[in-house]
């Protein structure tokens, strides 16, 4: 009987070690990815940061003799071109999926614009949410396609933003890449990693059983990263980030990205020139 109890204790101990090991591996990998390739991260911050945009969802709700307005934490997008004072950007379709709802609007904040909380913490004079967000340009959805989970949007600005180009070559397994996004409400976050699969993988990318070929990588993504750019060492867009995978402990494992070739196909379908 004693031997059986000892064996059971040993089994439980081993299982706990395995669980701990599984939990710590993604954390370690993520830590390395966040800190790897400092040169690429610095290059992005100095040469590509202004291409990153922050997309805020504004929703009006009607109550009894009242109207309230809510503002989302925000998601990401990347500027790819402009025509005079109109800038064109890519994001994920699910970021702006409610754009046809008359009670919902989307605003664009650029890489230098402070969030409302940062504005208040800066010591500036108090202003209401409506007053603060009213100064930012509204999003125009030029074209959206759920089958790609992509959207081409535009907004008006006279600021001089960087426009990133789409890559002409697919990234290879092991290539260094980086994301530029606004994950979890933080602004202009650069996370580096590598391509983790030799070829794009057929994956479901929407709630309507639509599948598409996507790139897998381990540059860290989090809520708010949707619609952000995945770039190579030449600062070319190799894909648009759509989401990520987590393990059973909700630790990030890998990112899911629509490759540049599919993005180009989407842009051709849009028939929008910029």
XYZ file of N, CA and C in Angstrom:
822
model
N 0.824 -1.203 0.000
C 0.000 0.000 0.000
C 0.860 1.255 0.000
N 1.914 1.233 0.844
C 2.814 2.386 0.926
C 3.499 2.638 -0.414
N 3.867 1.538 -1.097
C 4.543 1.679 -2.387
C 3.607 2.322 -3.417
N 2.316 1.947 -3.380
C 1.345 2.533 -4.306
C 1.187 4.029 -4.059
N 1.163 4.421 -2.766
C 1.044 5.838 -2.435
C 2.264 6.612 -2.920
N 3.443 6.000 -2.735
C 4.679 6.651 -3.195
C 4.677 6.807 -4.712
N 4.212 5.758 -5.404
C 4.141 5.829 -6.867
C 3.177 6.928 -7.330
N 2.032 7.027 -6.622
C 1.051 8.051 -6.960
C 1.627 9.450 -6.753
N 2.372 9.613 -5.640
C 3.006 10.914 -5.376
C 4.008 11.261 -6.474
N 4.766 10.250 -6.892
C 5.761 10.481 -7.943
C 5.096 10.876 -9.263
N 3.984 10.191 -9.571
C 3.256 10.503 -10.806
C 2.714 11.930 -10.766
N 2.123 12.299 -9.624
C 1.585 13.656 -9.472
C 2.695 14.694 -9.590
N 3.844 14.401 -8.975
C 4.984 15.319 -9.023
C 5.465 15.522 -10.459
N 5.564 14.408 -11.197
C 6.014 14.489 -12.590
C 5.013 15.277 -13.432
N 3.719 15.029 -13.202
C 2.693 15.746 -13.956
C 2.753 17.247 -13.685
N 2.988 17.610 -12.421
C 3.102 19.030 -12.078
C 4.302 19.669 -12.763
N 5.407 18.914 -12.830
C 6.600 19.421 -13.512
C 6.332 19.631 -15.000
N 5.612 18.676 -15.605
C 5.288 18.791 -17.030
C 4.410 20.012 -17.285
N 3.397 20.199 -16.437
C 2.508 21.355 -16.585
C 3.288 22.655 -16.446
N 4.175 22.712 -15.451
C 4.994 23.905 -15.251
C 5.894 24.157 -16.454
N 6.455 23.082 -17.002
C 7.343 23.185 -18.161
C 6.590 23.735 -19.374
N 5.376 23.191 -19.599
C 4.553 23.639 -20.729
C 4.197 25.114 -20.573
N 3.929 25.519 -19.331
C 3.534 26.903 -19.089
C 4.695 27.873 -19.276
N 5.885 27.455 -18.912
C 7.031 28.361 -18.939
C 7.670 28.489 -20.310
N 7.564 27.443 -21.148
C 8.215 27.497 -22.465
C 7.720 28.684 -23.297
N 6.385 28.866 -23.482
C 5.943 30.012 -24.280
C 6.368 31.341 -23.677
N 6.379 31.413 -22.317
C 6.797 32.644 -21.667
C 8.242 32.962 -22.005
N 9.083 31.931 -21.964
C 10.492 32.127 -22.291
C 10.688 32.523 -23.736
N 9.954 31.855 -24.636
C 10.055 32.178 -26.059
C 9.588 33.604 -26.313
N 8.460 33.970 -25.695
C 7.943 35.313 -25.876
C 8.931 36.355 -25.371
N 9.543 36.076 -24.218
C 10.525 37.014 -23.666
C 11.683 37.210 -24.631
N 12.164 36.101 -25.218
C 13.266 36.201 -26.183
C 12.839 36.982 -27.420
N 11.603 36.740 -27.874
C 11.124 37.433 -29.069
C 10.978 38.928 -28.836
N 10.526 39.295 -27.656
C 10.375 40.708 -27.344
C 11.730 41.423 -27.359
N 12.781 40.694 -27.033
C 14.077 41.328 -26.853
C 15.081 41.031 -27.963
N 14.667 40.236 -28.931
C 15.593 39.875 -30.002
C 15.621 40.942 -31.083
N 16.702 40.915 -31.817
C 16.865 41.788 -32.971
C 16.584 43.255 -32.658
N 17.374 43.782 -31.743
C 17.220 45.181 -31.339
C 17.425 46.123 -32.516
N 18.296 45.739 -33.426
C 18.583 46.588 -34.587
C 17.340 46.804 -35.438
N 16.571 45.722 -35.693
C 15.344 45.853 -36.477
C 14.323 46.707 -35.739
N 14.198 46.482 -34.436
C 13.243 47.258 -33.644
C 13.565 48.745 -33.699
N 14.845 49.075 -33.563
C 15.245 50.482 -33.611
C 15.024 51.068 -35.000
N 15.245 50.264 -36.026
C 15.028 50.715 -37.405
C 13.557 51.045 -37.633
N 12.674 50.193 -37.126
C 11.236 50.433 -37.258
C 10.843 51.715 -36.537
N 11.352 51.888 -35.327
C 10.996 53.065 -34.535
C 11.477 54.360 -35.179
N 12.613 54.303 -35.854
C 13.170 55.525 -36.445
C 12.671 55.791 -37.861
N 12.283 54.724 -38.600
C 11.958 54.895 -40.014
C 10.521 54.538 -40.395
N 9.783 53.872 -39.515
C 8.455 53.389 -39.931
C 7.348 53.684 -38.933
N 7.674 54.289 -37.809
C 6.703 54.431 -36.730
C 5.455 55.200 -37.152
N 5.625 56.225 -37.981
C 4.475 57.063 -38.323
C 3.476 56.362 -39.238
N 3.836 55.169 -39.746
C 2.880 54.397 -40.554
C 1.847 53.694 -39.683
N 2.106 53.606 -38.386
C 1.212 52.905 -37.465
C 0.055 53.809 -37.056
N -1.173 53.317 -37.185
C -2.341 54.082 -36.753
C -3.135 53.304 -35.709
N -3.890 54.073 -34.941
C -4.692 53.548 -33.840
C -6.154 53.801 -34.192
N -6.929 52.734 -34.314
C -8.319 52.842 -34.758
C -9.251 52.670 -33.558
N -10.048 53.694 -33.296
C -10.944 53.709 -32.137
C -12.393 53.610 -32.605
N -13.116 52.693 -32.008
C -14.542 52.518 -32.312
C -15.369 53.421 -31.398
N -16.253 54.205 -31.999
C -17.120 55.120 -31.256
C -18.563 54.659 -31.434
N -19.218 54.363 -30.326
C -20.584 53.828 -30.401
C -21.538 54.668 -29.568
N -22.621 55.099 -30.190
C -23.654 55.871 -29.496
C -24.805 54.947 -29.112
N -25.276 55.098 -27.888
C -26.389 54.283 -27.384
C -27.496 55.204 -26.894
N -28.723 54.877 -27.283
C -29.879 55.669 -26.878
C -30.513 55.060 -25.635
N -30.759 55.910 -24.636
C -31.473 55.495 -23.440
C -32.721 56.336 -23.275
N -33.307 56.285 -22.104
C -34.511 57.079 -21.838
C -34.115 58.548 -21.715
N -34.427 59.319 -22.751
C -34.093 60.745 -22.810
C -32.592 61.025 -22.706
N -31.766 60.032 -22.979
C -30.313 60.234 -22.895
C -29.618 59.552 -24.076
N -28.460 60.062 -24.394
C -27.596 59.443 -25.394
C -26.199 59.336 -24.808
N -25.651 58.134 -24.798
C -24.299 57.933 -24.268
C -23.368 57.507 -25.400
N -22.094 57.805 -25.228
C -21.085 57.462 -26.229
C -19.955 56.698 -25.565
N -19.582 55.569 -26.164
C -18.471 54.769 -25.634
C -17.346 54.720 -26.658
N -16.128 54.561 -26.145
C -14.934 54.527 -26.991
C -14.152 53.257 -26.688
N -13.794 52.515 -27.735
C -13.086 51.249 -27.549
C -11.636 51.492 -27.163
N -10.992 50.427 -26.670
C -9.570 50.502 -26.339
C -8.753 50.783 -27.591
N -9.169 50.240 -28.723
C -8.497 50.536 -29.988
C -7.821 49.338 -30.615
N -7.617 49.417 -31.922
C -6.925 48.381 -32.688
C -5.896 49.048 -33.592
N -5.342 48.267 -34.508
C -4.200 48.743 -35.288
C -4.486 48.793 -36.783
N -3.651 49.539 -37.483
C -3.672 49.610 -38.938
C -2.347 50.158 -39.416
N -2.122 50.119 -40.732
C -0.847 50.589 -41.282
C -1.101 51.381 -42.559
N -0.466 52.542 -42.662
C -0.628 53.417 -43.823
C 0.185 52.879 -44.994
N -0.468 52.777 -46.164
C 0.218 52.232 -47.345
C 0.260 53.211 -48.517
N -0.426 54.343 -48.411
C -0.399 55.290 -49.513
C -1.206 56.527 -49.198
N -1.111 57.519 -50.089
C -1.914 58.723 -49.913
C -2.144 59.390 -51.258
N -3.216 60.144 -51.336
C -3.544 60.943 -52.512
C -3.927 62.319 -51.990
N -3.045 63.288 -52.189
C -3.196 64.634 -51.635
C -3.297 64.534 -50.107
N -4.410 64.967 -49.520
C -4.498 64.924 -48.055
C -5.237 63.685 -47.539
N -5.557 62.749 -48.414
C -6.242 61.520 -47.983
C -5.246 60.373 -47.880
N -5.168 59.803 -46.676
C -4.261 58.682 -46.412
C -5.029 57.372 -46.505
N -4.381 56.353 -47.038
C -4.995 55.031 -47.184
C -4.242 54.034 -46.308
N -5.007 53.201 -45.618
C -4.401 52.260 -44.674
C -5.095 50.911 -44.735
N -4.363 49.894 -44.351
C -4.901 48.538 -44.234
C -5.162 48.211 -42.776
N -6.196 47.425 -42.543
C -6.460 46.871 -41.224
C -7.214 45.559 -41.423
N -7.588 44.918 -40.330
C -8.387 43.694 -40.409
C -9.866 44.052 -40.540
N -10.591 43.277 -41.327
C -12.020 43.551 -41.511
C -12.770 43.487 -40.195
N -12.378 42.553 -39.317
C -13.131 42.430 -38.064
C -12.923 43.631 -37.137
N -11.901 44.439 -37.398
C -11.682 45.657 -36.612
C -12.787 46.676 -36.881
N -13.275 46.738 -38.125
C -14.282 47.747 -38.509
C -15.576 47.077 -38.981
N -15.843 45.879 -38.469
C -16.958 45.064 -38.982
C -18.331 45.711 -38.790
N -18.450 46.689 -37.872
C -19.738 47.349 -37.629
C -19.865 48.676 -38.373
N -19.067 48.862 -39.408
C -19.012 50.180 -40.051
C -20.311 50.599 -40.726
N -21.189 49.645 -41.026
C -22.466 49.995 -41.653
C -23.535 50.368 -40.626
N -23.241 50.185 -39.359
C -24.171 50.542 -38.290
C -24.174 52.065 -38.118
N -25.333 52.675 -38.240
C -25.408 54.143 -38.197
C -25.061 54.712 -36.829
N -25.066 53.886 -35.796
C -24.721 54.352 -34.450
C -23.240 54.182 -34.129
N -22.479 53.699 -35.105
C -21.061 53.418 -34.866
C -20.199 54.172 -35.871
N -19.127 54.741 -35.357
C -18.161 55.450 -36.178
C -16.768 54.991 -35.753
N -15.797 55.184 -36.611
C -14.413 54.840 -36.281
C -13.533 56.064 -36.494
N -12.613 56.276 -35.556
C -11.677 57.394 -35.626
C -10.256 56.877 -35.784
N -9.394 57.723 -36.338
C -7.981 57.380 -36.481
C -7.136 58.330 -35.637
N -6.252 57.742 -34.838
C -5.247 58.507 -34.103
C -3.885 58.093 -34.645
N -2.982 59.062 -34.798
C -1.682 58.696 -35.351
C -0.697 58.321 -34.253
N 0.536 58.044 -34.642
C 1.529 57.520 -33.703
C 1.885 58.506 -32.598
N 1.626 59.789 -32.815
C 1.970 60.807 -31.819
C 0.803 61.195 -30.923
N -0.413 60.843 -31.321
C -1.588 61.258 -30.558
C -1.691 60.488 -29.243
N -1.934 61.220 -28.167
C -2.072 60.592 -26.857
C -3.460 59.983 -26.685
N -3.515 58.890 -25.930
C -4.813 58.349 -25.539
C -5.453 59.322 -24.556
N -6.742 59.153 -24.312
C -7.445 60.041 -23.393
C -6.818 59.993 -22.002
N -6.491 58.793 -21.535
C -5.906 58.656 -20.196
C -4.540 59.322 -20.122
N -3.725 59.154 -21.180
C -2.410 59.806 -21.201
C -2.559 61.322 -21.224
N -3.555 61.796 -21.955
C -3.809 63.238 -22.016
C -4.140 63.785 -20.632
N -5.027 63.092 -19.923
C -5.417 63.547 -18.590
C -4.247 63.472 -17.617
N -3.424 62.425 -17.753
C -2.270 62.271 -16.858
C -1.154 63.263 -17.161
N -1.220 63.897 -18.337
C -0.164 64.844 -18.715
C -0.322 66.195 -18.030
N -1.445 66.392 -17.336
C -1.656 67.646 -16.626
C -2.366 68.707 -17.440
N -2.814 68.325 -18.649
C -3.539 69.284 -19.482
C -4.917 69.581 -18.883
N -5.514 70.666 -19.341
C -6.830 71.057 -18.857
C -7.853 69.966 -19.153
N -8.734 69.699 -18.183
C -9.728 68.632 -18.350
C -10.639 68.938 -19.534
N -10.947 67.883 -20.267
C -11.868 67.974 -21.395
C -12.668 66.679 -21.442
N -13.894 66.739 -21.913
C -14.733 65.540 -21.965
C -14.221 64.580 -23.027
N -14.671 63.322 -22.943
C -14.319 62.341 -23.971
C -14.727 62.833 -25.356
N -15.962 63.327 -25.444
C -16.465 63.802 -26.733
C -15.606 64.940 -27.268
N -15.230 65.857 -26.378
C -14.409 66.986 -26.795
C -13.032 66.559 -27.254
N -12.464 65.582 -26.545
C -11.109 65.145 -26.897
C -11.093 64.397 -28.225
N -11.980 63.433 -28.372
C -11.963 62.588 -29.569
C -12.513 63.290 -30.812
N -13.206 64.406 -30.630
C -13.798 65.097 -31.782
C -12.746 65.678 -32.725
N -11.513 65.828 -32.273
C -10.473 66.440 -33.117
C -9.805 65.441 -34.061
N -10.128 64.146 -33.917
C -9.480 63.132 -34.744
C -10.328 62.808 -35.977
N -9.680 62.511 -37.111
C -10.425 62.254 -38.354
C -11.213 60.953 -38.316
N -12.336 60.959 -39.001
C -13.171 59.760 -39.102
C -12.635 58.828 -40.184
N -12.888 57.545 -39.987
C -12.500 56.524 -40.959
C -13.543 56.439 -42.064
N -13.068 56.348 -43.292
C -13.919 55.991 -44.427
C -13.517 54.585 -44.855
N -14.465 53.661 -44.833
C -14.175 52.294 -45.277
C -14.299 52.263 -46.794
N -13.163 52.187 -47.465
C -13.142 52.192 -48.927
C -13.546 50.830 -49.498
N -13.113 49.768 -48.812
C -13.412 48.416 -49.297
C -13.111 47.438 -48.166
N -13.962 46.442 -48.014
C -13.763 45.420 -46.988
C -14.205 44.073 -47.536
N -13.485 43.028 -47.156
C -13.795 41.678 -47.632
C -13.573 40.696 -46.488
N -14.677 40.129 -46.001
C -14.592 39.206 -44.871
C -13.805 37.953 -45.222
N -13.831 37.546 -46.493
C -13.130 36.319 -46.875
C -11.621 36.455 -46.705
N -11.098 37.671 -46.805
C -9.688 37.932 -46.530
C -9.481 38.424 -45.097
N -10.566 38.832 -44.447
C -10.502 39.557 -43.170
C -9.599 40.783 -43.314
N -9.819 41.527 -44.389
C -9.038 42.732 -44.653
C -9.966 43.899 -44.972
N -9.496 45.096 -44.660
C -10.230 46.309 -45.009
C -9.245 47.380 -45.452
N -9.625 48.117 -46.484
C -8.879 49.293 -46.923
C -9.661 50.506 -46.452
N -9.041 51.315 -45.624
C -9.707 52.488 -45.066
C -8.947 53.748 -45.471
N -9.588 54.897 -45.301
C -8.910 56.162 -45.566
C -9.327 57.187 -44.525
N -8.523 58.226 -44.408
C -8.823 59.338 -43.516
C -8.070 60.561 -44.027
N -8.538 61.728 -43.636
C -7.942 62.973 -44.116
C -6.971 63.523 -43.077
N -5.770 63.861 -43.534
C -4.764 64.465 -42.652
C -3.713 65.168 -43.506
N -3.195 66.279 -42.989
C -2.106 66.963 -43.692
C -0.748 66.634 -43.082
N -0.721 65.672 -42.147
C 0.542 65.242 -41.549
C 1.359 64.442 -42.562
N 2.672 64.464 -42.385
C 3.574 63.759 -43.298
C 3.889 62.376 -42.732
N 3.116 61.374 -43.125
C 3.288 60.017 -42.615
C 4.125 59.164 -43.566
N 4.817 58.192 -42.993
C 5.503 57.176 -43.786
C 4.457 56.225 -44.372
N 4.627 55.849 -45.630
C 3.776 54.834 -46.261
C 4.629 53.597 -46.523
N 4.236 52.469 -45.962
C 5.006 51.241 -46.131
C 4.563 50.489 -47.385
N 5.534 49.878 -48.059
C 5.261 49.095 -49.264
C 4.999 47.634 -48.919
N 4.261 46.967 -49.791
C 4.055 45.529 -49.664
C 5.253 44.794 -50.252
N 5.679 43.733 -49.582
C 6.829 42.952 -50.041
C 6.489 42.198 -51.320
N 7.482 42.036 -52.174
C 7.300 41.276 -53.415
C 7.660 39.805 -53.258
N 8.317 39.458 -52.158
C 8.693 38.071 -51.896
C 8.109 37.613 -50.570
N 7.621 36.372 -50.553
C 7.111 35.804 -49.306
C 8.267 35.548 -48.345
N 8.056 35.754 -47.062
C 9.110 35.430 -46.099
C 9.322 33.925 -46.027
N 10.550 33.532 -45.742
C 10.886 32.118 -45.650
C 10.919 31.673 -44.192
N 10.831 30.371 -44.011
C 10.908 29.792 -42.670
C 12.186 30.269 -41.979
N 12.038 30.823 -40.778
C 13.184 31.304 -40.015
C 13.538 32.753 -40.243
N 12.919 33.409 -41.242
C 13.197 34.828 -41.484
C 12.769 35.674 -40.287
N 13.552 36.696 -40.008
C 13.227 37.620 -38.923
C 12.141 38.589 -39.386
N 11.136 38.769 -38.547
C 10.036 39.692 -38.830
C 9.701 40.453 -37.551
N 8.897 41.490 -37.700
C 8.479 42.254 -36.526
C 7.093 42.835 -36.752
N 6.372 43.020 -35.672
C 5.056 43.650 -35.725
C 5.151 45.058 -35.157
N 4.338 45.939 -35.704
C 4.210 47.310 -35.202
C 2.737 47.522 -34.920
N 2.371 47.576 -33.625
C 0.948 47.573 -33.298
C 0.663 48.360 -32.028
N -0.610 48.321 -31.645
C -1.085 49.011 -30.437
C -1.746 47.992 -29.516
N -0.984 47.003 -29.102
C -1.579 45.896 -28.360
C -1.934 46.288 -26.933
N -3.111 45.817 -26.529
C -3.626 46.007 -25.174
C -3.637 47.478 -24.765
N -3.933 48.350 -25.732
C -4.035 49.770 -25.432
C -2.719 50.513 -25.401
N -1.596 49.794 -25.458
C -0.286 50.444 -25.499
C -0.001 50.878 -26.929
N 0.716 51.963 -27.084
C 0.922 52.535 -28.403
C 2.289 52.194 -28.972
N 2.320 51.978 -30.307
C 3.572 51.848 -31.060
C 4.510 50.781 -30.486
N 3.965 49.596 -30.243
C 4.755 48.507 -29.671
C 5.362 47.671 -30.798
N 6.681 47.502 -30.751
C 7.392 46.688 -31.734
C 7.791 45.372 -31.085
N 7.395 44.255 -31.687
C 7.754 42.922 -31.195
C 8.350 42.127 -32.344
N 9.516 41.539 -32.122
C 10.176 40.798 -33.195
C 10.074 39.301 -32.975
N 10.277 38.541 -34.040
C 10.220 37.084 -33.976
C 10.692 36.511 -35.295
N 10.261 35.301 -35.595
C 10.629 34.657 -36.854
C 9.407 33.979 -37.471
N 9.507 33.676 -38.750
C 8.488 32.866 -39.420
C 8.638 31.435 -38.916
N 7.550 30.847 -38.423
C 7.641 29.552 -37.745
C 7.126 28.377 -38.562
N 6.596 28.640 -39.762
C 6.165 27.551 -40.646
C 6.772 27.756 -42.026
N 7.186 26.659 -42.679
C 7.835 26.782 -43.990
C 6.956 27.422 -45.058
N 5.650 27.179 -44.996
C 4.737 27.687 -46.021
C 3.463 28.208 -45.363
N 2.754 29.140 -46.031
C 1.455 29.568 -45.514
C 0.532 28.365 -45.315
N -0.265 28.410 -44.248
C -1.121 27.280 -43.888
C -2.586 27.667 -44.066
N -3.375 26.746 -44.639
C -4.805 26.978 -44.814
C -5.471 26.989 -43.445
N -6.100 28.102 -43.107
C -6.648 28.291 -41.770
C -7.968 29.035 -41.859
N -8.916 28.681 -40.985
C -10.163 29.426 -40.902
C -9.916 30.792 -40.302
N -10.427 31.846 -40.943
C -10.149 33.197 -40.461
C -11.411 33.994 -40.157
N -12.570 33.359 -40.143
C -13.787 34.086 -39.806
C -14.780 33.125 -39.179
N -15.919 33.678 -38.769
C -16.968 32.857 -38.162
C -17.832 32.159 -39.203
N -17.560 32.386 -40.490
C -18.387 31.820 -41.559
C -17.702 30.673 -42.286
N -16.826 29.975 -41.583
C -16.129 28.805 -42.139
C -15.334 29.140 -43.400
N -14.818 30.368 -43.472
C -13.978 30.782 -44.595
C -12.526 30.499 -44.237
N -11.812 29.836 -45.146
C -10.405 29.516 -44.906
C -9.531 30.246 -45.910
N -8.309 30.540 -45.492
C -7.363 31.200 -46.362
C -5.960 30.801 -45.944
N -5.002 31.007 -46.846
C -3.613 30.717 -46.522
C -3.051 31.845 -45.668
N -2.514 31.502 -44.501
C -1.959 32.514 -43.611
C -0.537 32.146 -43.202
N 0.230 33.168 -42.863
C 1.590 33.005 -42.365
C 1.538 32.817 -40.854
N 2.399 31.948 -40.350
C 2.521 31.777 -38.899
C 3.881 32.301 -38.452
N 3.889 33.054 -37.360
C 5.130 33.631 -36.825
C 5.017 33.723 -35.308
N 6.117 34.043 -34.636
C 6.061 34.147 -33.178
C 6.406 35.536 -32.651
N 6.283 36.570 -33.499
C 6.364 37.945 -32.997
C 5.094 38.206 -32.184
N 5.245 38.658 -30.965
C 4.138 38.675 -30.014
C 2.974 39.562 -30.460
N 1.772 38.990 -30.380
C 0.530 39.706 -30.639
C -0.352 39.623 -29.407
N -1.255 40.573 -29.273
C -2.198 40.600 -28.159
C -3.429 41.372 -28.622
N -4.520 41.369 -27.827
C -5.676 42.174 -28.214
C -5.263 43.610 -28.535
N -5.730 44.111 -29.666
C -5.314 45.428 -30.138
C -4.323 45.356 -31.278
N -3.716 44.165 -31.475
C -2.753 43.987 -32.570
C -3.426 43.721 -33.908
N -4.693 43.357 -33.895
C -5.391 43.041 -35.149
C -5.306 44.207 -36.125
N -4.959 43.886 -37.369
C -4.846 44.910 -38.396
C -3.472 45.519 -38.533
N -2.549 45.122 -37.661
C -1.199 45.696 -37.699
C -0.353 45.044 -38.782
N 0.774 45.673 -39.073
C 1.676 45.179 -40.115
C 2.705 44.220 -39.537
N 2.990 43.169 -40.302
C 4.149 42.309 -40.054
C 5.169 42.691 -41.116
N 6.354 43.133 -40.691
C 7.339 43.650 -41.648
C 8.620 42.834 -41.611
N 9.354 42.891 -42.727
C 10.651 42.222 -42.809
C 11.767 43.211 -42.478
N 13.008 42.785 -42.673
C 14.140 43.631 -42.302
C 14.326 44.819 -43.240
N 13.624 44.817 -44.374
C 13.638 45.964 -45.281
C 12.461 46.896 -45.025
N 11.735 46.649 -43.945
C 10.555 47.427 -43.563
C 9.454 47.355 -44.614
N 9.369 46.217 -45.280
C 8.281 45.950 -46.210
C 7.224 45.108 -45.506
N 5.969 45.332 -45.861
C 4.873 44.586 -45.248
C 4.813 43.186 -45.851
N 5.057 42.172 -45.034
C 4.934 40.789 -45.511
C 3.562 40.217 -45.176
N 2.776 40.946 -44.383
C 1.437 40.489 -44.066
C 0.725 41.427 -43.109
N -0.583 41.226 -42.973
C -1.411 41.970 -42.024
C -1.867 41.003 -40.940
N -1.580 41.342 -39.698
C -1.894 40.460 -38.573
C -3.402 40.390 -38.318
N -3.892 39.156 -38.191
C -5.321 38.931 -37.982
C -5.646 38.435 -36.582
N -4.696 37.781 -35.932
C -4.950 37.234 -34.602
C -3.814 36.329 -34.184
N -4.011 35.646 -33.057
C -2.960 34.773 -32.548
C -3.519 33.540 -31.877
N -2.629 32.616 -31.562
C -2.990 31.375 -30.883
C -2.382 31.369 -29.488
N -3.133 30.801 -28.536
C -2.654 30.663 -27.166
C -2.728 29.206 -26.746
N -1.935 28.839 -25.715
C -2.047 27.495 -25.162
C -3.153 27.470 -24.109
N -3.295 26.355 -23.422
C -4.385 26.210 -22.452
C -4.226 27.153 -21.267
N -3.029 27.709 -21.101
C -2.782 28.650 -20.012
C -2.877 30.097 -20.494
N -3.416 30.265 -21.713
C -3.606 31.579 -22.320
C -2.289 32.309 -22.542
N -1.251 31.535 -22.821
C 0.050 32.093 -23.183
C 0.169 32.145 -24.705
N 0.663 33.248 -25.224
C 0.807 33.405 -26.667
C 1.738 32.343 -27.240
N 1.314 31.742 -28.369
C 2.127 30.736 -29.060
C 2.585 31.255 -30.415
N 1.629 31.691 -31.237
C 2.002 32.141 -32.579
C 0.964 33.106 -33.132
N 1.402 33.897 -34.120
C 0.527 34.851 -34.768
C 0.035 34.343 -36.109
N -1.107 34.860 -36.538
C -1.732 34.475 -37.803
C -1.826 35.729 -38.677
N -1.221 35.663 -39.868
C -1.053 36.854 -40.699
C -1.443 36.591 -42.150
N -2.250 37.482 -42.716
C -2.588 37.384 -44.132
C -1.377 37.818 -44.957
N -0.839 36.929 -45.810
C 0.394 37.250 -46.539
C 0.211 38.365 -47.564
N 1.334 38.999 -47.915
C 1.313 40.151 -48.819
C 0.681 39.823 -50.166
N 0.917 38.611 -50.680
C 0.338 38.243 -51.975
C -1.186 38.276 -51.924
N -1.756 37.799 -50.825
C -3.217 37.838 -50.674
C -3.699 39.271 -50.482
N -2.898 40.078 -49.779
C -3.248 41.489 -49.600
C -3.292 42.194 -50.952
N -2.327 41.892 -51.815
C -2.311 42.489 -53.158
C -3.544 42.078 -53.959
N -3.930 40.824 -53.841
C -5.140 40.348 -54.525
C -6.363 41.103 -54.022
N -6.425 41.287 -52.712
C -7.514 42.051 -52.100
C -7.546 43.482 -52.631
N -6.379 44.114 -52.727
C -6.315 45.499 -53.205
C -6.724 45.609 -54.672
N -6.362 44.620 -55.468
C -6.800 44.606 -56.871
C -8.324 44.522 -56.940
N -8.903 43.658 -56.096
C -10.365 43.516 -56.060
C -11.045 44.826 -55.649
N -10.357 45.615 -54.818
C -10.954 46.861 -54.321
C -11.128 47.895 -55.426
N -10.260 47.832 -56.428
C -10.298 48.780 -57.552
C -10.148 50.228 -57.079
N -9.416 50.398 -55.981
C -9.162 51.730 -55.430
C -7.730 52.128 -55.765
N -7.550 53.295 -56.337
C -6.202 53.787 -56.637
C -5.799 54.820 -55.595
N -4.527 54.795 -55.224
C -4.031 55.752 -54.229
C -2.575 56.071 -54.504
